[in-house]
Amino acid sequence: MKKIEAIIQPSRFDAVKEALHEVGVDGMTVSEVRGHGRQKGHTEVYRGSEYTVDLLPKVKLEMVVPDRMADAAVQAILKTAKTGKIGDGKIFLTHVDDAIRIRNEERGDAAL
Amino acid sequence: MKKIEAIIQPSRFDAVKEALHEVGVDGMTVSEVRGHGRQKGHTEVYRGSEYTVDLLPKVKLEMVVPDRMADAAVQAILKTAKTGKIGDGKIFLTHVDDAIRIRNEERGDAAL
Amino acid sequence: MKKIEAIIQPSRFDAVKEALHEVGVDGMTVSEVRGHGRQKGHTEVYRGSEYTVDLLPKVKLEMVVPDRMADAAVQAILKTAKTGKIGDGKIFLTHVDDAIRIRNEERGDAAL
Amino acid sequence: MRRLFLGLLLGTLLISGLTAAPACAQSTDSQGAAAGSASSSASLQEQVGKLQQQVADARSSGDNAWMLVCAALVLMMTGPGLALFYGGLVRKKNVLGTMMQSFILLAIVTVLWALFGYSLVFHSGTRFIGNLGYLFLHGVGAAPNPDYAATIPQETFMVYQLMFAIITPALITGAFAERMKFSAMVVFMILWTLLVYDPMAHMVWGKGGLLNATLGGVIPTLDFAGGTVVHITSGVSALVCALYLGKRLGYPHEPMPPHSVVLSFIGACLLWVGWFGFNAGSALAAGSLASSAFVATHFAAAAAALGWSAAEWLRNGKASVLGAISGAVAGLVAITPAAGFVGPMSALVIGLIAGVLCYLMVAKVKGRFGYDDSLDAFGVHGAGGTVGALLTGVFAVRAVNPIFKDAQGNALAVGLIDGNARQVINQFVGVVMAWVLAIVGTLVILKIVDVLVGLRVREEHEIQGLDLSQHGEEGYNLEV
Amino acid sequence: MRRLFLGLLLGTLLISGLTAAPACAQSTDSQGAAAGSASSSASLQEQVGKLQQQVADARSSGDNAWMLVCAALVLMMTGPGLALFYGGLVRKKNVLGTMMQSFILLAIVTVLWALFGYSLVFHSGTRFIGNLGYLFLHGVGAAPNPDYAATIPQETFMVYQLMFAIITPALITGAFAERMKFSAMVVFMILWTLLVYDPMAHMVWGKGGLLNATLGGVIPTLDFAGGTVVHITSGVSALVCALYLGKRLGYPHEPMPPHSVVLSFIGACLLWVGWFGFNAGSALAAGSLASSAFVATHFAAAAAALGWSAAEWLRNGKASVLGAISGAVAGLVAITPAAGFVGPMSALVIGLIAGVLCYLMVAKVKGRFGYDDSLDAFGVHGAGGTVGALLTGVFAVRAVNPIFKDAQGNALAVGLIDGNARQVINQFVGVVMAWVLAIVGTLVILKIVDVLVGLRVREEHEIQGLDLSQHGEEGYNLEV
Amino acid sequence: MRRLFLGLLLGTLLISGLTAAPACAQSTDSQGAAAGSASSSASLQEQVGKLQQQVADARSSGDNAWMLVCAALVLMMTGPGLALFYGGLVRKKNVLGTMMQSFILLAIVTVLWALFGYSLVFHSGTRFIGNLGYLFLHGVGAAPNPDYAATIPQETFMVYQLMFAIITPALITGAFAERMKFSAMVVFMILWTLLVYDPMAHMVWGKGGLLNATLGGVIPTLDFAGGTVVHITSGVSALVCALYLGKRLGYPHEPMPPHSVVLSFIGACLLWVGWFGFNAGSALAAGSLASSAFVATHFAAAAAALGWSAAEWLRNGKASVLGAISGAVAGLVAITPAAGFVGPMSALVIGLIAGVLCYLMVAKVKGRFGYDDSLDAFGVHGAGGTVGALLTGVFAVRAVNPIFKDAQGNALAVGLIDGNARQVINQFVGVVMAWVLAIVGTLVILKIVDVLVGLRVREEHEIQGLDLSQHGEEGYNLEV
Ligand SMILES: Nc1ncnc2c1ncn2[C@@H]1O[C@H](COP(=O)(O)OP(=O)(O)O)[C@@H](O)[C@H]1O
Ligand SMILES: Nc1ncnc2c1ncn2[C@@H]1O[C@H](COP(=O)(O)OP(=O)(O)O)[C@@H](O)[C@H]1O
Ligand SMILES: Nc1ncnc2c1ncn2[C@@H]1O[C@H](COP(=O)(O)OP(=O)(O)O)[C@@H](O)[C@H]1O
C-alpha cells in the first residue's frame, strides 16, 4: 500500500476532498501546516518594524491507499488542486508496510 | 527501524501514552490533526445556515522504534486506543532508513 | 529521493531554515508539534491542582530532497539545531517513491 | 526581597515619626461650603436668587454626569462592542480588517462631525438639512442648547450625538464584510455620512426637521433613540451594499463559520451594556424617563434573546449561543425607537416579536433571496429597526412620555393603544423616508466610489484575507 | 484616493461658502433658565416652594444617574464579566456552553422578575416572601419607593435589583460546569430563582423580611450588598450541585487546565470594575456612603489578590495569574456584605483573610474532600461569602454607617469592634438561614429536575463537549 | 517573606485598632429630606437654610456620581485595558506574565496608597513631598477636601487619584516586557511609586507643590490630567529600563510580532473609553469643564489615529490596525495635560501632531538608536507626554479654563495663543523636572533592585517565556 501525502492550498481543500471521495478514497488525515518554497511570502509591518513571512498556510492531506488506487487518487488531487500558480504544492508517494484499523484490528488493505 | 504512525481519539491519548511508556517507548511526536473517514461528523448551525463538519479532531502519534519493539508498541496502542466504535483510528507502519539524535549525532537504533 | 523529517526546538527554527537555504534546500513543510522524550517537562498549577506537562512544543520540518542532497541537508540541520541539551530533537530519513509538483505535474527530482 | 521590604517598612515608620506632627487639621466641615454659608446680612431674596443658580448647577451636574457616561457607553458600543461582535463572525483572516472598519469610523466621523456634521444635523436650516451655523463647532460650548437639552452643556449634547453618528455607518460594515477594499470603505463612509446620515438625523431630530415630533416637524415621527435614523438607514444601506457588491467568493457553498463566537459574545454583551447609554441616554437627562427607557431596553433585549432561542430550539432542536446573542441585539434594535415611549410589558412584547422576526429574516428570508448580507446587518438592523419603528406607533403611551400636548398642556394620546391610530401612519411615513433615502443615497454613493476607487478587493486578496491584503497584519500570531 | 480627497475638501469649502450666512444665533444664555428666572413679582414663598421641588429633582438626577450606571455595571458583571471568567476556566470544547449559561439567565431571570420576581422580593408580605402587589410591575414607575430608596424612581431600584437576581444563579453554574444538560439548567434555574433566591432576598432586603436590619426584621442581619443573599446562597447551592451531579469524566486524573486564562483575566477585571456598581451602588444614592463602599470594595479586592498570591508564593514558589485574579474575586465576595459598614483599613483586613482562606479552600480543602466544584463556585463564593458575612459583624462601625439608632436618634454600636458583640450572633443566624435554605432548596430542585429532564449530559456528549452537543456550535473555528 | 507577612498583618491590625476611633460623623441624613415638604409653619429663613444644605447635597450627588464612575473607568484602563493592550503585543508565551504586571500593580499600589501614598502626595508638606498627616487615610472620609474638590467626599477624591497611581507604573512595564523577573518587577515598582511617582505627583498636584498651578506652587505648570505626572515619568522611566535591561534575546533579528492584535484592539478601545474618566474626571466635578475635557480627549484620539494611519499609509502603502490603535493612544496621551485647557479645534491639532510624531518615534527613531523599548512605552508615553505638556502651554486658553486670575478676579491669559508666552517656559521647566526625576530615580532603583534580586530572567526562562517560568501557567491550553 502507498501513502499519498499532498500539500495543497487551503482554498482548494474542499474540492480536493470531494474529488478524492469520488474516486473512492474516504479515509484521510488532515493537518494545518505551513509551507516554504518558491512561492514568495508577504511582508507584515508592526509599528514600523517589517518582517517577512515566508511560511504560508497550507493543508496537508495524508492518505494510505491500496497500491491500485494510488494513481487515481493522485490524478484526482492534481485535477482539483492545480491553479497553475506557484505555491500549488506537492504530492509525495511512499511505500507503507502495514496498516491496522484500531477498532477491529483488521490489517493490510482491508484496514484502509 | 520502523515508524509507527497512530491516529487516535483525543480522549484516549493519555492512556495510550502511558501504555507505550510501559513497553519502553518514550520518544514520540504528537500533533493535532483532523480525520476524515467512516465516522460521520456533526452539523453546526450558525444563524440558520447549516454546515456539516466531517473532519473530526484526532491526535496523531509518530514514533520511530527499533524493529523488535514495533510489535509491542502496536499492541500497546491497540489495547488502549480501542473503544470499538467507528472512528477509533488507524496505525500505519513504515520503514525508516536512519535516525539521528541531534544533541549528540548518534545514529541508528541508538538514536531512538 | 529521501524525506528528511527533523523535529527541532522552536527557538532554533530560523537558524535551521537559513542553513538549509544555504545548502540549496528551499522547499519544506513545517508544522507545530509537541514532543515527548527524555527532556522532562514542567509543572503547571491551577488553583492548587498541579499537573505535569510532558509534551513540549517542537517544530517539525519535512523536506523531500534528491538522494545526493540528503547528507548536506542533515549536516546543515545538525549544525544549527544542536544546543547540546536534552530535547534538541531527532532527524529521520525515509525513502520516498515519487514526488509530483501539482502546478505543472513534474515528477521525480525535478519536482523538488 | 526580604531585606528590602523590611527597609521599606522601617523607612516608612521613620518618616511617619518625623512628620506625623500636627497634620490632619482638615476639620472645618466644608460640605455646606459649596452652597455658600447663609450670611445673615444678605437679604433673603438674594439668597434665594443665588440658590436658584446653584440648583440649576446641581441639576446640571447630575444630568451632565449621566450624559457623559452615556456618551462613553455609546463609544464603547462601537469599539470594542460592535468591532468584536462583527470581528468574531468573520473568518480568522478578516478579523482585523473587520474591526478596523469600525475603528477608523471612530476617527473619521469624529473629525467630520467636528468640522461640519454636527452643524448639518442640529443647526436649524431647511426641513432636510441643517445649515452651517455650527461650522467648526462655533458657538457650541458650555451653555446648554435648550431646544435639545436644557440642563447639560451643548458640548455634552454634541459629543453624545457624535457617538450615534459613529456607530450608524459602522453597522453597515457587516453587510460587505470580507470583501470590500479599505480605501473604498473610507470614501464610501465619508459620503454616506454626509448624504444619508446627516439629512436623516436632521429630519428626525434636528430643529425644524421634516419628521421631528416636537421641534416643528411636519410629520411627527417618534424615534426615541434612532430606529429610523440609525437602524433603518444603516440596515437598508447594508442590503443595498450586499446586493451591489455581490457575494463573497465561495458563498454559500463553502462553509464560513464565525472564527470566534467567543469574541462575538463579548461584543454582544458590551453592546447590551452600552445600549443603556444609547437608549436611556436619549432622555438627555437623568430623570425618570431615563429609568423607563433603561428598563424597556433591558426587557426587550431579554425577551428577544428568548424569542430567537425558542425559534431555534423549535427548528433545530437546539438553542445556539450565536442565536441568543443575535436575538438580544435584535431586541435592542427594535426597542430603540420605542424605548422612551413604551411601558415595560410592551417592551417585552416588542422584544419577543423582534427576536422571532429577525431569526426568520436571517435563517429563512436571506436564504431564499440568496443575497450575501455577510453578518446580517440588514436582517437584524434593517428588519429590527423597521418593525421597531412601526411598533413604536402601536405601543407608545402618554403615561410613559406625554410628548404630544394640546393647547392647555394636557397630554394627548401617543400611540395606537393609547388611542392615536394616526401615529402608526406617521411612523410608516418615517420608515418609508428612511428606506428611500438609504436606498437612493447608498446606490449613488456606491456608483461613485466604484468608479473612483473600485469597491471590491482583488480575488487573490479576498482569498488571502483583508488583514494581510489591506493592512499587512495578522490577527493572531500564535506560533511560538 | 488623492483626487477624491481634494474633491471633498473643495466641496466642503463650497458648502461653507453657500450657507455660512448668519447662523449661530444661539446666544441668549439659557443656563440659568433651568432654575427659573427670579421673577420679582412672584412671592418669595412661591419661589422657595418651587425651589424645593427643583432641589429634589436635582438630587434625584444625581442619584438616578449613579444608580442607572450601577445597574449597567452589574449587568456587565454577568455578561461579559462572569461569562468570561468562567468561560476561560473550562476546556475549549465547553466555552460556549459555559458562557451561554450566564447569558440565558440574563434573559430568563429578567422575564421572571418582570412578571412576579420583583414583587415576591420587595413587596411587603410575610416574613419569608413578598406578596403579589407588584405583579407585572404594577405600580412600579417613576415615583420613588421611599421604603427602599427615596431619591430615585422605583423603576431604577427595580432594574438595579434585577441585576442581582441575574448574577446570583449565574454564579452557581461554575459548580456543574462541563457536564449539565442545557435544558436541565434552564429548568433548575427557574425553580431556584423562585424557591431560593426570592425568599432569601425578601428575608434580608424586603420590607418586613425576617432578617431585615432596618425595615422591621426580627433578627437584624447586616448584608450591605449580598453576602448572604447572593454569595452564600449561590456558593452553597453550588456545592450541593457538585455533590449531586458527581465528578466530570476523568476528574481528577485527567488534566483539565483552563483553556484560556486570558479570557478569565478579562472577566475578572470586568468583575472588579462592575463590583463597584454592585457594592457602592447598594448605597442606593450617590452620597458619601457610596464613596465609602467603593473604597472598601477596592481595598478588599487588592488585599485579597495579595493574600492569595502570597499564599501561593509560599506554597509553590510562584504567584500565578489565575491565583491573583481568583484572590481579587474572593476579596470582592467577602467585602460584599460589609462594604457599606466598615472602614478602609478593616476592608484591607477582610480582603487579606478572604484571599488566604479561599486559596486554602480551593487548593487544600477541595482536594481533601474530593468533590468536583469545577470552577470553585463554593470555594470562592460559599466560603468567601460566609467569612464576609461573619466579619461584617466584627468590623461594622457606626462611624461609617449609623444604621442602628436609639429612640433619640443617636447612633448605636453596630459591630463587634464598635461594641456590639451581639451582631456577630445575628450574622451567624443569617448565615445559617442562608445555608439551610440553599441546601434544602437546591436538593429538592435537583431531585425534581433529575426526574423531569435528567441532569447530566450523556457520556459521549460530555466527551464531545457542551458546545457541540448542547448548542451545535464551536467556540473557535480557526482553520482557514 | 513569611515573617514579613506576619509583621504586616500585625501592623495592619494594630493600625485599624488605633484609628477605628470616631472619625467623620456622617452629615445628617438628607436622603428622604430631599423633597422636603414645605411645612407652612417653618419660617422662610429656616426653609432657605435647609434648602442650602440640600442643594449642596444634590450638587454633591451629581459630582460624586460622576467621580465614582470616573474612578471605575480609570481602573478599567489598567485592568483589563492596558493589560490587554500590552498582553496582545507580546509573544504568546509571555501574555500572562505581561498582564500580571499590570494586575499585581492594582493590588500593590492600592495597599501602598492606603498606608502612606495618598498622604505623601496630597497632604501639604514640603515643595517636593507631602507629609504623613493622612497616614493610613486618617481623616480622609466623607467630608470634602475643598483644596482639591469641594463638592465630593475626600474618600472619592482619594480613590480616584489612586487609580492614577496604579496605571502610571503599569505603563512602564511595556518597556521591559518579556524579560524581567516578576520578583524584581514587584520590588522595582514599590520603590518607583515611592521615589518617583509620589514626589512628582505632589509637586504638580499637591498643595504647596513646587509646580502646582493653583495651590501655591512656585512654577505654575499646567497638567490637567497627568502629562508630566503620569506619562512623562512613566515613559522616560521606561526608556531607562529598556536601556538598562538590554534587548530581548534575538531582538531585533528574530521577528516578534504581536501574538494577538485582537487583544490589543480590545485593550486600546477600553483605554479610549476609560480615558474619559481619566481626563474629563480630572475636572473633579460634572460641570461644563468635564464636558470640555471629554470633547478634547475624544477629538485628540480621533485625530491622532488618523495622523498615525496617514503616516503609515504614506510610508507603507497601507494603514494598519495596530497603527490606528497606537495612534489613538498617542493622541490620548498627548491631550492628557491639555484636556481641561484647550478648545476642540486645538485638540484636533494636538492629536494630529502626536499621532504623526509618535509614529516617527516608534518606526524611525527607535530603530536608529536600537534600544529595545519592547512595547513602545517611551515612544508613545514619553514622547507623547512631552509634546502634550509643551503644547498645553501653547493652546491653553482662558475661555476654556480661567485658571489664572488677577487680584480683581479677572481671567488672565493662559497659554501662548491666549497671549501668555511665558507659560511655554513653565511647561518646559515642568517637563525637565519630570525627565530628570524619572531618569535619576529609575536608575537608582534599577541599581538597587539589580543588586538585591537581579532584574532579568535567566536565558532559558526568557526562551521558555514568562508565563511558565514566572507563574507556572500558560495563557492558552487549546488542545482538547
Ligand atoms: N522539497 C519539499 N519538501 C517538502 N515540502 C515541499 C517541498 N517543496 C515544496 N514543498 C511544499 O509545497 C509548497 C509549494 O511549493 P512551492 O515551491 O512554493 O510552489 P511550486 O511547487 O508551485 O513551485 C510549499 O509551500 C511547501 O509546503
Ligand atoms: N486511509 C487512511 N489514510 C489516512 N488516515 C486514515 C485513513 N483511514 C482512516 N484514517 C484516519 O483514521 C480515522 C478513523 O477512521 P474511520 O474510518 O473514521 O474509523 P474506523 O477506522 O474505525 O473505520 C480517520 O478520522 C482518519 O484520521
Ligand atoms: N523515537 C522517537 N520517535 C519520534 N519522535 C521522537 C522520538 N524520540 C524523540 N522524538 C522527538 O524528539 C524530541 C527530543 O527528544 P528527547 O528525547 O527529549 O531529547 P534528546 O533527543 O536530546 O534525547 C522529542 O520531544 C520528540 O518530539
Short mmCIF file of C-alpha atoms in Angstrom, two decimals, chain D residues 240-478:
data_model
loop_
_atom_site.label_atom_id
_atom_site.label_comp_id
_atom_site.label_asym_id
_atom_site.label_seq_id
_atom_site.Cartn_x
_atom_site.Cartn_y
_atom_site.Cartn_z
CA VAL D 240 -28.00 47.70 -0.95
CA CYS D 241 -24.28 47.22 -0.42
CA ALA D 242 -24.63 43.46 -0.18
CA LEU D 243 -26.57 43.35 -3.44
CA TYR D 244 -24.28 45.76 -5.25
CA LEU D 245 -21.01 44.13 -4.19
CA GLY D 246 -22.23 40.62 -4.76
CA LYS D 247 -21.41 37.50 -2.83
CA ARG D 248 -18.17 36.54 -1.23
CA LEU D 249 -16.13 34.02 -3.20
CA GLY D 250 -17.42 30.61 -2.33
CA TYR D 251 -20.65 31.79 -0.76
CA PRO D 252 -22.88 29.97 0.00
CA HIS D 253 -21.18 26.66 -0.90
CA GLU D 254 -18.11 26.99 1.26
CA PRO D 255 -18.67 26.98 4.99
CA MET D 256 -17.88 30.36 6.54
CA PRO D 257 -18.50 29.83 10.20
CA PRO D 258 -17.65 32.58 12.71
CA HIS D 259 -14.00 32.28 13.61
CA SER D 260 -14.73 33.06 17.24
CA VAL D 261 -18.20 33.08 18.71
CA VAL D 262 -16.37 33.96 21.93
CA LEU D 263 -15.36 37.35 20.55
CA SER D 264 -18.86 37.92 19.26
CA PHE D 265 -20.21 37.05 22.66
CA ILE D 266 -18.05 39.65 24.35
CA GLY D 267 -19.10 42.14 21.72
CA ALA D 268 -22.77 41.41 22.15
CA CYS D 269 -22.60 41.81 25.90
CA LEU D 270 -20.80 45.12 25.57
CA LEU D 271 -23.41 46.20 23.05
CA TRP D 272 -26.12 45.38 25.56
CA VAL D 273 -24.37 47.32 28.32
CA GLY D 274 -23.61 50.23 26.02
CA TRP D 275 -27.15 50.31 24.71
CA PHE D 276 -28.29 51.69 28.03
CA GLY D 277 -26.26 54.75 27.16
CA PHE D 278 -27.82 54.75 23.73
CA ASN D 279 -31.45 54.43 24.75
CA ALA D 280 -31.69 55.66 28.33
CA GLY D 281 -29.23 58.40 27.45
CA SER D 282 -31.59 59.59 24.75
CA ALA D 283 -33.71 61.02 27.56
CA LEU D 284 -30.90 63.61 27.64
CA ALA D 285 -31.25 63.85 31.41
CA ALA D 286 -31.10 61.53 34.39
CA GLY D 287 -34.76 61.78 35.29
CA SER D 288 -37.39 59.09 35.39
CA LEU D 289 -37.71 58.97 31.62
CA ALA D 290 -34.16 57.65 31.51
CA SER D 291 -35.13 54.96 34.01
CA SER D 292 -38.13 54.00 31.97
CA ALA D 293 -36.10 53.77 28.78
CA PHE D 294 -33.45 51.76 30.62
CA VAL D 295 -35.99 49.24 31.75
CA ALA D 296 -37.65 48.98 28.36
CA THR D 297 -34.27 48.44 26.73
CA HIS D 298 -33.27 45.69 29.08
CA PHE D 299 -36.60 43.92 28.89
CA ALA D 300 -36.73 43.95 25.12
CA ALA D 301 -33.23 42.52 24.87
CA ALA D 302 -34.09 39.72 27.26
CA ALA D 303 -37.37 38.85 25.55
CA ALA D 304 -35.77 38.90 22.13
CA ALA D 305 -32.95 36.61 23.24
CA LEU D 306 -35.60 34.17 24.40
CA GLY D 307 -37.62 34.63 21.24
CA TRP D 308 -34.75 33.84 18.91
CA SER D 309 -33.58 30.96 21.10
CA ALA D 310 -37.04 29.45 21.24
CA ALA D 311 -37.45 29.71 17.49
CA GLU D 312 -34.12 27.98 17.01
CA TRP D 313 -34.95 25.31 19.52
CA LEU D 314 -38.16 24.56 17.73
CA ARG D 315 -36.46 24.38 14.37
CA ASN D 316 -33.10 22.79 15.14
CA GLY D 317 -33.72 21.14 18.47
CA LYS D 318 -31.02 23.30 19.97
CA ALA D 319 -30.63 26.88 21.11
CA SER D 320 -27.32 28.29 19.99
CA VAL D 321 -25.18 30.91 21.67
CA LEU D 322 -24.90 32.87 18.47
CA GLY D 323 -28.66 32.78 18.27
CA ALA D 324 -29.17 34.03 21.80
CA ILE D 325 -26.79 36.94 21.40
CA SER D 326 -28.14 37.79 17.96
CA GLY D 327 -31.62 37.78 19.43
CA ALA D 328 -30.59 40.15 22.19
CA VAL D 329 -29.16 42.54 19.64
CA ALA D 330 -32.32 42.28 17.55
CA GLY D 331 -34.39 43.19 20.59
CA LEU D 332 -32.14 46.14 21.36
CA VAL D 333 -32.52 47.34 17.80
CA ALA D 334 -36.30 47.06 17.83
CA ILE D 335 -36.76 48.82 21.16
CA THR D 336 -34.51 51.70 20.17
CA PRO D 337 -37.18 53.96 18.65
CA ALA D 338 -39.67 52.95 21.32
CA ALA D 339 -37.53 52.98 24.45
CA GLY D 340 -38.78 56.27 25.86
CA PHE D 341 -42.39 55.81 24.89
CA VAL D 342 -43.50 52.36 25.99
CA GLY D 343 -44.09 50.56 29.26
CA PRO D 344 -42.14 47.53 30.43
CA MET D 345 -44.70 44.94 29.38
CA SER D 346 -44.90 46.43 25.90
CA ALA D 347 -41.12 46.25 25.77
CA LEU D 348 -41.28 42.53 26.45
CA VAL D 349 -43.74 42.12 23.58
CA ILE D 350 -41.68 44.22 21.17
CA GLY D 351 -38.57 42.26 22.06
CA LEU D 352 -40.27 38.92 21.58
CA ILE D 353 -41.59 39.89 18.18
CA ALA D 354 -38.23 41.24 17.07
CA GLY D 355 -36.38 38.15 18.23
CA VAL D 356 -38.56 35.78 16.26
CA LEU D 357 -38.84 38.02 13.22
CA CYS D 358 -35.13 38.68 12.86
CA TYR D 359 -34.45 34.98 13.24
CA LEU D 360 -36.77 34.29 10.34
CA MET D 361 -35.18 37.06 8.27
CA VAL D 362 -31.74 35.67 8.80
CA ALA D 363 -32.44 31.97 8.69
CA LYS D 364 -35.18 31.85 6.06
CA VAL D 365 -35.61 35.02 4.05
CA LYS D 366 -31.94 35.59 3.37
CA GLY D 367 -31.51 32.04 2.17
CA ARG D 368 -34.50 32.33 -0.13
CA PHE D 369 -33.35 35.54 -1.80
CA GLY D 370 -29.73 34.50 -1.81
CA TYR D 371 -28.06 37.85 -1.17
CA ASP D 372 -24.88 37.74 0.90
CA ASP D 373 -25.51 40.09 3.81
CA SER D 374 -22.46 38.60 5.43
CA LEU D 375 -23.07 39.46 9.06
CA ASP D 376 -26.78 40.14 8.76
CA ALA D 377 -26.70 43.88 9.07
CA PHE D 378 -29.94 44.08 7.15
CA GLY D 379 -31.55 41.06 8.74
CA VAL D 380 -31.03 42.46 12.21
CA HIS D 381 -30.84 46.23 11.89
CA GLY D 382 -32.94 46.80 8.80
CA ALA D 383 -35.68 44.41 9.77
CA GLY D 384 -35.47 45.02 13.51
CA GLY D 385 -35.37 48.77 13.03
CA THR D 386 -38.38 48.74 10.76
CA VAL D 387 -40.55 46.61 12.96
CA GLY D 388 -39.44 48.63 15.98
CA ALA D 389 -40.33 51.92 14.35
CA LEU D 390 -43.77 50.66 13.44
CA LEU D 391 -44.44 49.09 16.83
CA THR D 392 -43.48 52.35 18.46
CA GLY D 393 -46.56 53.78 16.82
CA VAL D 394 -48.56 50.98 18.36
CA PHE D 395 -47.26 50.84 21.91
CA ALA D 396 -46.32 54.44 22.74
CA VAL D 397 -48.37 55.81 25.63
CA ARG D 398 -48.63 59.22 27.23
CA ALA D 399 -48.32 57.64 30.66
CA VAL D 400 -44.70 56.99 29.86
CA ASN D 401 -43.97 60.07 27.81
CA PRO D 402 -46.56 62.83 27.33
CA ILE D 403 -44.87 64.09 24.22
CA PHE D 404 -47.96 65.40 22.48
CA LYS D 405 -49.92 68.11 24.25
CA ASP D 406 -52.90 70.19 23.43
CA ALA D 407 -53.03 73.94 23.81
CA GLN D 408 -53.85 73.64 27.52
CA GLY D 409 -50.85 71.43 28.08
CA ASN D 410 -52.90 68.28 28.55
CA ALA D 411 -51.22 65.15 27.35
CA LEU D 412 -52.69 63.69 24.20
CA ALA D 413 -52.76 60.09 23.12
CA VAL D 414 -49.48 58.98 21.62
CA GLY D 415 -49.65 55.54 20.03
CA LEU D 416 -52.32 53.17 18.84
CA ILE D 417 -53.00 51.51 22.18
CA ASP D 418 -53.19 54.96 23.67
CA GLY D 419 -55.91 55.87 21.21
CA ASN D 420 -53.96 57.57 18.45
CA ALA D 421 -54.16 55.33 15.41
CA ARG D 422 -52.73 58.06 13.18
CA GLN D 423 -49.33 57.62 14.75
CA VAL D 424 -48.89 54.29 13.07
CA ILE D 425 -49.25 56.06 9.76
CA ASN D 426 -46.77 58.72 10.76
CA GLN D 427 -44.36 56.03 11.74
CA PHE D 428 -44.90 54.35 8.44
CA VAL D 429 -44.09 57.57 6.62
CA GLY D 430 -40.91 57.93 8.63
CA VAL D 431 -39.95 54.38 7.82
CA VAL D 432 -40.54 54.90 4.12
CA MET D 433 -38.50 58.09 4.11
CA ALA D 434 -35.63 56.29 5.76
CA TRP D 435 -35.81 53.37 3.33
CA VAL D 436 -35.95 55.61 0.29
CA LEU D 437 -33.14 57.87 1.42
CA ALA D 438 -30.99 54.88 2.31
CA ILE D 439 -31.59 53.07 -0.96
CA VAL D 440 -31.13 56.03 -3.24
CA GLY D 441 -28.26 57.56 -1.33
CA THR D 442 -26.36 54.34 -1.00
CA LEU D 443 -26.78 53.41 -4.63
CA VAL D 444 -25.47 56.76 -5.78
CA ILE D 445 -22.52 56.62 -3.44
CA LEU D 446 -21.62 53.05 -4.37
CA LYS D 447 -21.63 54.00 -8.03
CA ILE D 448 -19.36 56.97 -7.36
CA VAL D 449 -16.93 55.01 -5.23
CA ASP D 450 -16.92 52.11 -7.66
CA VAL D 451 -15.84 54.43 -10.42
CA LEU D 452 -13.33 56.32 -8.32
CA VAL D 453 -11.50 53.57 -6.47
CA GLY D 454 -13.29 50.28 -7.11
CA LEU D 455 -15.26 48.57 -4.38
CA ARG D 456 -14.08 45.01 -4.11
CA VAL D 457 -10.67 43.69 -3.28
CA ARG D 458 -8.95 41.61 -5.94
CA GLU D 459 -9.80 37.94 -5.92
CA GLU D 460 -6.43 36.85 -4.57
CA HIS D 461 -6.72 39.43 -1.83
CA GLU D 462 -10.10 38.12 -0.87
CA ILE D 463 -8.63 34.63 -0.62
CA GLN D 464 -5.64 35.91 1.31
CA GLY D 465 -7.90 37.86 3.62
CA LEU D 466 -8.32 41.52 4.39
CA ASP D 467 -5.90 41.51 7.29
CA LEU D 468 -2.90 40.79 5.14
CA SER D 469 -4.01 42.36 1.91
CA GLN D 470 -5.43 45.59 3.23
CA HIS D 471 -3.45 46.14 6.42
CA GLY D 472 -0.34 43.99 6.22
CA GLU D 473 -1.00 42.32 9.54
CA GLU D 474 -2.40 39.17 11.00
CA GLY D 475 -4.90 38.97 13.83
CA TYR D 476 -3.14 36.18 15.63
CA ASN D 477 0.46 35.02 15.59
CA LEU D 478 0.20 32.04 17.82
#
